[in-house]
């Protein structure tokens, strides 16, 4: 087991190799990220590509982009995204770092006025990055204009030492043993560090040579654009991580046999047990659901970005709500699912050689980074409340809230389900999800009108986001899908995804009158039948993810199923087995045993 320093150095070597190949092969950002995935290092290249470069692209002028991106693409500088502080992460407007304009020298003075204003968490800040986009309160002519982005050099490009006035280091080890511990999330304090005025990212706002603050005609929320971009990529990440865990658990469930042998025959595959299927197959369905909604979200984000180019900001709120909501729902579900997949693999699921502990450790923080999942869902709730009031004033909602325009019908419709088979009807499923989401949003709006609260609407936000995921799965099935029998299998998975949510949130569906108790039990019955129908193709459905054994990194999830010899082989690789008699025996164990033996002979 590598020490953290060895792990960091090993990752730095791999990352530097990846960067070198990126430049030599002239890789695009997309290709560089794929390279990162396949060297499976969540380290340094993330923040440089994933946030430092997009922040400059989104908030820098053409001139600033030309200057800084040229260096960033060639890895002449390595950047990070320094927003979060010791005292504030979720509340960006609460950040305390200051950037005070000094007209006498045409510079900004960057300063950490309090301990809690120390920058804290930025990936790569601790030991690697030479530059950062630093978010700070812009102060000019004695007035605080709130949070803006500034490019700062942190370390010398000659010997990598921190520049004067900058105290910088790593924040220490984190949850889990592997990947995120290879990343140097850092702490930084600034002591009146001066930077030229032109290092303020000036696409959204400017400060003139005289110190006048000028806000351009774009929504100030574009300052948050980099986070929106990463949130949409995280949905695709979640679907990948979930499908890896499910691939391991399904393949292992097909190999593992426990109990059930008749007259000395073979024991039963644990994947045949209904309890195993009811725990695992919703995750299999979710892996496909998140992949499809992630593809749609990427389209939405691209579409919004193109509209922004032509100063059309109309879909910015929708983009914020969708990226925030889908990042929140998919990462929470994925973290829970990976943990459950460990349990679905019994004892062997807790071995590092299963690949599951590391997968969990790397993906758990996604519930927090890029926005705490609760805080993001409250943003969705705010968006829904605004939409409900617009509908009440006669405005026709569009996009993912278009269903709210059908308020007359959805507020009083009864589900058409009368038989188990009816739950196979996508239209019936979609209507039930629309009715639940709308009724919960309206109930919430009514509660807020009685007692205003910033925290109402969390459940309504979840209902709205789950409706989006179900809708995109149903829409995907309306496309041409190649491969004999593939569409039929995906239809079953779509049914499992939707019906397991009805099962899980039956209280919502009953309390809003969207389904009756009988319809709820018909849904459960349908779910059990779907599990049995998916079982014969479960292994094929995870093989379809097409992960190599290297990428999966799991003795349990091997394509050839040769699990036990893989586990056995892996065990002997552990450093503890380098000696037959363990270190410490002579000092600690032997004296005790000898003494006890002597006593026993007295
Ligand atoms: C390959 C992958 C590897 C992936 C691997 C990645 C590696 C790990 C990287 C982790 C990097 C980080 O964590 S970087 C740091 C991430 N940090 C965060 O995500 C911070 C989360 N907090 C925030 O985003 C903000 O503080 C909010 C949105 C919660 C609140 O902001 P606020 O300014 O106070 O705004 P608020 O009053 O709530 O709302 C005012 C109005 O602005 C709107 N609004 C708010 N945000 C936005 C927005 N982003 N876009 C549009 N509109 C917005 C609201 O809807 C509202 O509209 P109206 O209702 O007035 O119409
Ligand atoms: C692995 C990792 C990498 C990171 N990388 C970076 C990086 O590169 N750059 C960067 O700038 N940051 C980074 N971060 C920081 C990250 O963005 C923040 O931790 C995240 O935004 C959450 O903010 P917080 O820590 O302030 O949580 P808090 O907001 O303090 O959350 C604590 C609790 O308070 C609750 N809460 C907060 N506000 C409300 C509210 N209004 N209503 C109800 N409940 C509320 C939350 O739900 C949560 O349960 C990283 C974090 C991690 C874990």
JSON list of N, CA and C in Angstrom, two decimals, residues 158-213:
[
{"chain": "A", "resi": 158, "resn": "UNK", "atom": "N", "xyz": [9.97, 28.82, -12.42]},
{"chain": "A", "resi": 158, "resn": "UNK", "atom": "CA", "xyz": [11.37, 28.36, -12.43]},
{"chain": "A", "resi": 158, "resn": "UNK", "atom": "C", "xyz": [11.55, 27.20, -11.45]},
{"chain": "A", "resi": 159, "resn": "UNK", "atom": "N", "xyz": [11.17, 27.44, -10.18]},
{"chain": "A", "resi": 159, "resn": "UNK", "atom": "CA", "xyz": [11.46, 26.37, -9.20]},
{"chain": "A", "resi": 159, "resn": "UNK", "atom": "C", "xyz": [10.21, 25.93, -8.41]},
{"chain": "A", "resi": 160, "resn": "UNK", "atom": "N", "xyz": [9.03, 26.37, -8.85]},
{"chain": "A", "resi": 160, "resn": "UNK", "atom": "CA", "xyz": [7.75, 25.91, -8.28]},
{"chain": "A", "resi": 160, "resn": "UNK", "atom": "C", "xyz": [7.54, 26.39, -6.85]},
{"chain": "A", "resi": 161, "resn": "UNK", "atom": "N", "xyz": [8.40, 27.33, -6.39]},
{"chain": "A", "resi": 161, "resn": "UNK", "atom": "CA", "xyz": [8.18, 27.83, -5.01]},
{"chain": "A", "resi": 161, "resn": "UNK", "atom": "C", "xyz": [7.02, 28.83, -5.02]},
{"chain": "A", "resi": 162, "resn": "UNK", "atom": "N", "xyz": [6.27, 28.89, -3.91]},
{"chain": "A", "resi": 162, "resn": "UNK", "atom": "CA", "xyz": [5.14, 29.81, -3.84]},
{"chain": "A", "resi": 162, "resn": "UNK", "atom": "C", "xyz": [5.63, 31.26, -3.98]},
{"chain": "A", "resi": 163, "resn": "UNK", "atom": "N", "xyz": [4.84, 32.09, -4.66]},
{"chain": "A", "resi": 163, "resn": "UNK", "atom": "CA", "xyz": [5.22, 33.49, -4.83]},
{"chain": "A", "resi": 163, "resn": "UNK", "atom": "C", "xyz": [5.09, 34.23, -3.51]},
{"chain": "A", "resi": 164, "resn": "UNK", "atom": "N", "xyz": [5.74, 35.37, -3.39]},
{"chain": "A", "resi": 164, "resn": "UNK", "atom": "CA", "xyz": [5.70, 36.14, -2.14]},
{"chain": "A", "resi": 164, "resn": "UNK", "atom": "C", "xyz": [4.25, 36.46, -1.73]},
{"chain": "A", "resi": 165, "resn": "UNK", "atom": "N", "xyz": [3.96, 36.34, -0.44]},
{"chain": "A", "resi": 165, "resn": "UNK", "atom": "CA", "xyz": [2.62, 36.65, 0.08]},
{"chain": "A", "resi": 165, "resn": "UNK", "atom": "C", "xyz": [1.66, 35.49, 0.00]},
{"chain": "A", "resi": 166, "resn": "UNK", "atom": "N", "xyz": [2.13, 34.37, -0.56]},
{"chain": "A", "resi": 166, "resn": "UNK", "atom": "CA", "xyz": [1.23, 33.22, -0.72]},
{"chain": "A", "resi": 166, "resn": "UNK", "atom": "C", "xyz": [1.68, 32.07, 0.18]},
{"chain": "A", "resi": 167, "resn": "UNK", "atom": "N", "xyz": [0.84, 31.68, 1.12]},
{"chain": "A", "resi": 167, "resn": "UNK", "atom": "CA", "xyz": [1.09, 30.49, 1.94]},
{"chain": "A", "resi": 167, "resn": "UNK", "atom": "C", "xyz": [0.20, 29.39, 1.39]},
{"chain": "A", "resi": 168, "resn": "UNK", "atom": "N", "xyz": [0.80, 28.26, 1.03]},
{"chain": "A", "resi": 168, "resn": "UNK", "atom": "CA", "xyz": [0.02, 27.27, 0.27]},
{"chain": "A", "resi": 168, "resn": "UNK", "atom": "C", "xyz": [0.47, 25.86, 0.65]},
{"chain": "A", "resi": 169, "resn": "UNK", "atom": "N", "xyz": [-0.50, 24.93, 0.71]},
{"chain": "A", "resi": 169, "resn": "UNK", "atom": "CA", "xyz": [-0.15, 23.54, 1.06]},
{"chain": "A", "resi": 169, "resn": "UNK", "atom": "C", "xyz": [-1.34, 22.64, 0.86]},
{"chain": "A", "resi": 170, "resn": "UNK", "atom": "N", "xyz": [-1.15, 21.35, 1.24]},
{"chain": "A", "resi": 170, "resn": "UNK", "atom": "CA", "xyz": [-2.19, 20.35, 1.05]},
{"chain": "A", "resi": 170, "resn": "UNK", "atom": "C", "xyz": [-3.06, 20.29, 2.31]},
{"chain": "A", "resi": 171, "resn": "UNK", "atom": "N", "xyz": [-4.36, 19.96, 2.15]},
{"chain": "A", "resi": 171, "resn": "UNK", "atom": "CA", "xyz": [-5.25, 19.97, 3.33]},
{"chain": "A", "resi": 171, "resn": "UNK", "atom": "C", "xyz": [-5.24, 18.63, 4.06]},
{"chain": "A", "resi": 172, "resn": "UNK", "atom": "N", "xyz": [-4.49, 17.64, 3.53]},
{"chain": "A", "resi": 172, "resn": "UNK", "atom": "CA", "xyz": [-4.39, 16.39, 4.27]},
{"chain": "A", "resi": 172, "resn": "UNK", "atom": "C", "xyz": [-5.19, 15.26, 3.64]},
{"chain": "A", "resi": 173, "resn": "UNK", "atom": "N", "xyz": [-5.03, 14.07, 4.21]},
{"chain": "A", "resi": 173, "resn": "UNK", "atom": "CA", "xyz": [-5.65, 12.86, 3.65]},
{"chain": "A", "resi": 173, "resn": "UNK", "atom": "C", "xyz": [-7.16, 12.91, 3.69]},
{"chain": "A", "resi": 174, "resn": "UNK", "atom": "N", "xyz": [-7.78, 12.14, 2.78]},
{"chain": "A", "resi": 174, "resn": "UNK", "atom": "CA", "xyz": [-9.25, 12.15, 2.68]},
{"chain": "A", "resi": 174, "resn": "UNK", "atom": "C", "xyz": [-9.79, 10.73, 2.74]},
{"chain": "A", "resi": 175, "resn": "UNK", "atom": "N", "xyz": [-11.09, 10.63, 2.75]},
{"chain": "A", "resi": 175, "resn": "UNK", "atom": "CA", "xyz": [-11.82, 9.37, 2.83]},
{"chain": "A", "resi": 175, "resn": "UNK", "atom": "C", "xyz": [-11.29, 8.37, 1.80]},
{"chain": "A", "resi": 176, "resn": "UNK", "atom": "N", "xyz": [-11.08, 7.14, 2.23]},
{"chain": "A", "resi": 176, "resn": "UNK", "atom": "CA", "xyz": [-10.65, 6.11, 1.27]},
{"chain": "A", "resi": 176, "resn": "UNK", "atom": "C", "xyz": [-9.14, 6.08, 1.16]},
{"chain": "A", "resi": 177, "resn": "UNK", "atom": "N", "xyz": [-8.64, 5.09, 0.46]},
{"chain": "A", "resi": 177, "resn": "UNK", "atom": "CA", "xyz": [-7.18, 4.92, 0.43]},
{"chain": "A", "resi": 177, "resn": "UNK", "atom": "C", "xyz": [-6.58, 5.37, -0.89]},
{"chain": "A", "resi": 178, "resn": "UNK", "atom": "N", "xyz": [-7.39, 5.49, -1.94]},
{"chain": "A", "resi": 178, "resn": "UNK", "atom": "CA", "xyz": [-6.78, 5.65, -3.25]},
{"chain": "A", "resi": 178, "resn": "UNK", "atom": "C", "xyz": [-6.93, 7.01, -3.87]},
{"chain": "A", "resi": 179, "resn": "UNK", "atom": "N", "xyz": [-7.71, 7.03, -4.93]},
{"chain": "A", "resi": 179, "resn": "UNK", "atom": "CA", "xyz": [-7.69, 8.13, -5.90]},
{"chain": "A", "resi": 179, "resn": "UNK", "atom": "C", "xyz": [-7.68, 9.52, -5.31]},
{"chain": "A", "resi": 180, "resn": "UNK", "atom": "N", "xyz": [-8.69, 9.90, -4.51]},
{"chain": "A", "resi": 180, "resn": "UNK", "atom": "CA", "xyz": [-8.70, 11.30, -4.06]},
{"chain": "A", "resi": 180, "resn": "UNK", "atom": "C", "xyz": [-7.55, 11.59, -3.13]},
{"chain": "A", "resi": 181, "resn": "UNK", "atom": "N", "xyz": [-6.93, 10.56, -2.60]},
{"chain": "A", "resi": 181, "resn": "UNK", "atom": "CA", "xyz": [-5.75, 10.84, -1.78]},
{"chain": "A", "resi": 181, "resn": "UNK", "atom": "C", "xyz": [-4.54, 11.10, -2.64]},
{"chain": "A", "resi": 182, "resn": "UNK", "atom": "N", "xyz": [-4.70, 10.83, -3.95]},
{"chain": "A", "resi": 182, "resn": "UNK", "atom": "CA", "xyz": [-3.58, 11.18, -4.83]},
{"chain": "A", "resi": 182, "resn": "UNK", "atom": "C", "xyz": [-3.73, 12.63, -5.28]},
{"chain": "A", "resi": 183, "resn": "UNK", "atom": "N", "xyz": [-4.89, 13.22, -4.98]},
{"chain": "A", "resi": 183, "resn": "UNK", "atom": "CA", "xyz": [-5.11, 14.59, -5.41]},
{"chain": "A", "resi": 183, "resn": "UNK", "atom": "C", "xyz": [-4.76, 15.54, -4.27]},
{"chain": "A", "resi": 184, "resn": "UNK", "atom": "N", "xyz": [-4.00, 16.59, -4.64]},
{"chain": "A", "resi": 184, "resn": "UNK", "atom": "CA", "xyz": [-3.54, 17.52, -3.60]},
{"chain": "A", "resi": 184, "resn": "UNK", "atom": "C", "xyz": [-4.54, 18.67, -3.45]},
{"chain": "A", "resi": 185, "resn": "UNK", "atom": "N", "xyz": [-5.69, 18.37, -2.82]},
{"chain": "A", "resi": 185, "resn": "UNK", "atom": "CA", "xyz": [-6.62, 19.46, -2.54]},
{"chain": "A", "resi": 185, "resn": "UNK", "atom": "C", "xyz": [-5.91, 20.40, -1.56]},
{"chain": "A", "resi": 186, "resn": "UNK", "atom": "N", "xyz": [-5.97, 21.70, -1.84]},
{"chain": "A", "resi": 186, "resn": "UNK", "atom": "CA", "xyz": [-5.06, 22.58, -1.11]},
{"chain": "A", "resi": 186, "resn": "UNK", "atom": "C", "xyz": [-5.72, 23.65, -0.27]},
{"chain": "A", "resi": 187, "resn": "UNK", "atom": "N", "xyz": [-4.86, 24.27, 0.53]},
{"chain": "A", "resi": 187, "resn": "UNK", "atom": "CA", "xyz": [-5.21, 25.44, 1.34]},
{"chain": "A", "resi": 187, "resn": "UNK", "atom": "C", "xyz": [-4.31, 26.57, 0.88]},
{"chain": "A", "resi": 188, "resn": "UNK", "atom": "N", "xyz": [-4.87, 27.79, 0.84]},
{"chain": "A", "resi": 188, "resn": "UNK", "atom": "CA", "xyz": [-4.04, 28.93, 0.42]},
{"chain": "A", "resi": 188, "resn": "UNK", "atom": "C", "xyz": [-4.49, 30.18, 1.16]},
{"chain": "A", "resi": 189, "resn": "UNK", "atom": "N", "xyz": [-3.50, 30.92, 1.70]},
{"chain": "A", "resi": 189, "resn": "UNK", "atom": "CA", "xyz": [-3.78, 32.21, 2.30]},
{"chain": "A", "resi": 189, "resn": "UNK", "atom": "C", "xyz": [-3.00, 33.26, 1.54]},
{"chain": "A", "resi": 190, "resn": "UNK", "atom": "N", "xyz": [-3.66, 34.39, 1.27]},
{"chain": "A", "resi": 190, "resn": "UNK", "atom": "CA", "xyz": [-3.04, 35.47, 0.51]},
{"chain": "A", "resi": 190, "resn": "UNK", "atom": "C", "xyz": [-2.80, 36.65, 1.43]},
{"chain": "A", "resi": 191, "resn": "UNK", "atom": "N", "xyz": [-1.58, 37.18, 1.36]},
{"chain": "A", "resi": 191, "resn": "UNK", "atom": "CA", "xyz": [-1.24, 38.33, 2.19]},
{"chain": "A", "resi": 191, "resn": "UNK", "atom": "C", "xyz": [-0.93, 39.52, 1.28]},
{"chain": "A", "resi": 192, "resn": "UNK", "atom": "N", "xyz": [-1.99, 40.25, 0.90]},
{"chain": "A", "resi": 192, "resn": "UNK", "atom": "CA", "xyz": [-1.85, 41.45, 0.06]},
{"chain": "A", "resi": 192, "resn": "UNK", "atom": "C", "xyz": [-0.99, 41.19, -1.18]},
{"chain": "A", "resi": 193, "resn": "UNK", "atom": "N", "xyz": [-1.43, 40.21, -1.95]},
{"chain": "A", "resi": 193, "resn": "UNK", "atom": "CA", "xyz": [-0.69, 39.86, -3.18]},
{"chain": "A", "resi": 193, "resn": "UNK", "atom": "C", "xyz": [-1.22, 40.70, -4.34]},
{"chain": "A", "resi": 194, "resn": "UNK", "atom": "N", "xyz": [-0.32, 41.37, -5.03]},
{"chain": "A", "resi": 194, "resn": "UNK", "atom": "CA", "xyz": [-0.74, 42.29, -6.09]},
{"chain": "A", "resi": 194, "resn": "UNK", "atom": "C", "xyz": [-0.72, 41.59, -7.46]},
{"chain": "A", "resi": 195, "resn": "UNK", "atom": "N", "xyz": [-1.83, 41.81, -8.21]},
{"chain": "A", "resi": 195, "resn": "UNK", "atom": "CA", "xyz": [-1.87, 41.28, -9.60]},
{"chain": "A", "resi": 195, "resn": "UNK", "atom": "C", "xyz": [-2.33, 42.41, -10.52]},
{"chain": "A", "resi": 196, "resn": "UNK", "atom": "N", "xyz": [-1.92, 42.38, -11.79]},
{"chain": "A", "resi": 196, "resn": "UNK", "atom": "CA", "xyz": [-2.33, 43.44, -12.72]},
{"chain": "A", "resi": 196, "resn": "UNK", "atom": "C", "xyz": [-3.85, 43.44, -12.91]},
{"chain": "A", "resi": 197, "resn": "UNK", "atom": "N", "xyz": [-4.40, 44.63, -13.18]},
{"chain": "A", "resi": 197, "resn": "UNK", "atom": "CA", "xyz": [-5.86, 44.76, -13.34]},
{"chain": "A", "resi": 197, "resn": "UNK", "atom": "C", "xyz": [-6.36, 43.82, -14.44]},
{"chain": "A", "resi": 198, "resn": "UNK", "atom": "N", "xyz": [-5.55, 43.60, -15.46]},
{"chain": "A", "resi": 198, "resn": "UNK", "atom": "CA", "xyz": [-6.04, 42.79, -16.59]},
{"chain": "A", "resi": 198, "resn": "UNK", "atom": "C", "xyz": [-6.08, 41.30, -16.26]},
{"chain": "A", "resi": 199, "resn": "UNK", "atom": "N", "xyz": [-5.81, 40.94, -15.00]},
{"chain": "A", "resi": 199, "resn": "UNK", "atom": "CA", "xyz": [-5.99, 39.55, -14.62]},
{"chain": "A", "resi": 199, "resn": "UNK", "atom": "C", "xyz": [-7.34, 39.33, -13.93]},
{"chain": "A", "resi": 200, "resn": "UNK", "atom": "N", "xyz": [-8.15, 40.36, -13.88]},
{"chain": "A", "resi": 200, "resn": "UNK", "atom": "CA", "xyz": [-9.57, 40.17, -13.52]},
{"chain": "A", "resi": 200, "resn": "UNK", "atom": "C", "xyz": [-10.25, 39.63, -14.77]},
{"chain": "A", "resi": 201, "resn": "UNK", "atom": "N", "xyz": [-10.99, 38.53, -14.63]},
{"chain": "A", "resi": 201, "resn": "UNK", "atom": "CA", "xyz": [-11.70, 37.99, -15.80]},
{"chain": "A", "resi": 201, "resn": "UNK", "atom": "C", "xyz": [-12.81, 38.98, -16.15]},
{"chain": "A", "resi": 202, "resn": "UNK", "atom": "N", "xyz": [-12.74, 39.58, -17.33]},
{"chain": "A", "resi": 202, "resn": "UNK", "atom": "CA", "xyz": [-13.55, 40.75, -17.61]},
{"chain": "A", "resi": 202, "resn": "UNK", "atom": "C", "xyz": [-14.65, 40.57, -18.66]},
{"chain": "A", "resi": 203, "resn": "UNK", "atom": "N", "xyz": [-15.11, 39.34, -18.88]},
{"chain": "A", "resi": 203, "resn": "UNK", "atom": "CA", "xyz": [-16.20, 39.21, -19.87]},
{"chain": "A", "resi": 203, "resn": "UNK", "atom": "C", "xyz": [-17.54, 39.66, -19.25]},
{"chain": "A", "resi": 204, "resn": "UNK", "atom": "N", "xyz": [-17.72, 39.38, -17.96]},
{"chain": "A", "resi": 204, "resn": "UNK", "atom": "CA", "xyz": [-19.01, 39.67, -17.33]},
{"chain": "A", "resi": 204, "resn": "UNK", "atom": "C", "xyz": [-19.05, 41.07, -16.72]},
{"chain": "A", "resi": 205, "resn": "UNK", "atom": "N", "xyz": [-17.88, 41.56, -16.35]},
{"chain": "A", "resi": 205, "resn": "UNK", "atom": "CA", "xyz": [-17.82, 42.90, -15.74]},
{"chain": "A", "resi": 205, "resn": "UNK", "atom": "C", "xyz": [-16.38, 43.41, -15.89]},
{"chain": "A", "resi": 206, "resn": "UNK", "atom": "N", "xyz": [-16.24, 44.73, -15.84]},
{"chain": "A", "resi": 206, "resn": "UNK", "atom": "CA", "xyz": [-14.90, 45.28, -15.96]},
{"chain": "A", "resi": 206, "resn": "UNK", "atom": "C", "xyz": [-14.66, 46.31, -14.85]},
{"chain": "A", "resi": 207, "resn": "UNK", "atom": "N", "xyz": [-13.38, 46.60, -14.63]},
{"chain": "A", "resi": 207, "resn": "UNK", "atom": "CA", "xyz": [-12.98, 47.75, -13.81]},
{"chain": "A", "resi": 207, "resn": "UNK", "atom": "C", "xyz": [-12.07, 48.59, -14.69]},
{"chain": "A", "resi": 208, "resn": "UNK", "atom": "N", "xyz": [-12.45, 49.87, -14.85]},
{"chain": "A", "resi": 208, "resn": "UNK", "atom": "CA", "xyz": [-11.68, 50.72, -15.77]},
{"chain": "A", "resi": 208, "resn": "UNK", "atom": "C", "xyz": [-10.34, 51.12, -15.12]},
{"chain": "A", "resi": 209, "resn": "UNK", "atom": "N", "xyz": [-9.50, 51.71, -15.88]},
{"chain": "A", "resi": 209, "resn": "UNK", "atom": "CA", "xyz": [-8.18, 52.15, -15.37]},
{"chain": "A", "resi": 209, "resn": "UNK", "atom": "C", "xyz": [-8.39, 53.12, -14.20]},
{"chain": "A", "resi": 210, "resn": "UNK", "atom": "N", "xyz": [-9.50, 53.84, -14.23]},
{"chain": "A", "resi": 210, "resn": "UNK", "atom": "CA", "xyz": [-9.75, 54.81, -13.15]},
{"chain": "A", "resi": 210, "resn": "UNK", "atom": "C", "xyz": [-10.38, 54.12, -11.93]},
{"chain": "A", "resi": 211, "resn": "UNK", "atom": "N", "xyz": [-10.78, 52.82, -12.12]},
{"chain": "A", "resi": 211, "resn": "UNK", "atom": "CA", "xyz": [-11.36, 52.10, -10.98]},
{"chain": "A", "resi": 211, "resn": "UNK", "atom": "C", "xyz": [-12.87, 52.07, -11.00]},
{"chain": "A", "resi": 212, "resn": "UNK", "atom": "N", "xyz": [-13.44, 52.48, -12.15]},
{"chain": "A", "resi": 212, "resn": "UNK", "atom": "CA", "xyz": [-14.91, 52.43, -12.27]},
{"chain": "A", "resi": 212, "resn": "UNK", "atom": "C", "xyz": [-15.35, 51.00, -12.53]},
{"chain": "A", "resi": 213, "resn": "UNK", "atom": "N", "xyz": [-16.40, 50.55, -11.81]},
{"chain": "A", "resi": 213, "resn": "UNK", "atom": "CA", "xyz": [-16.93, 49.21, -12.04]},
{"chain": "A", "resi": 213, "resn": "UNK", "atom": "C", "xyz": [-17.99, 49.28, -13.13]}
]
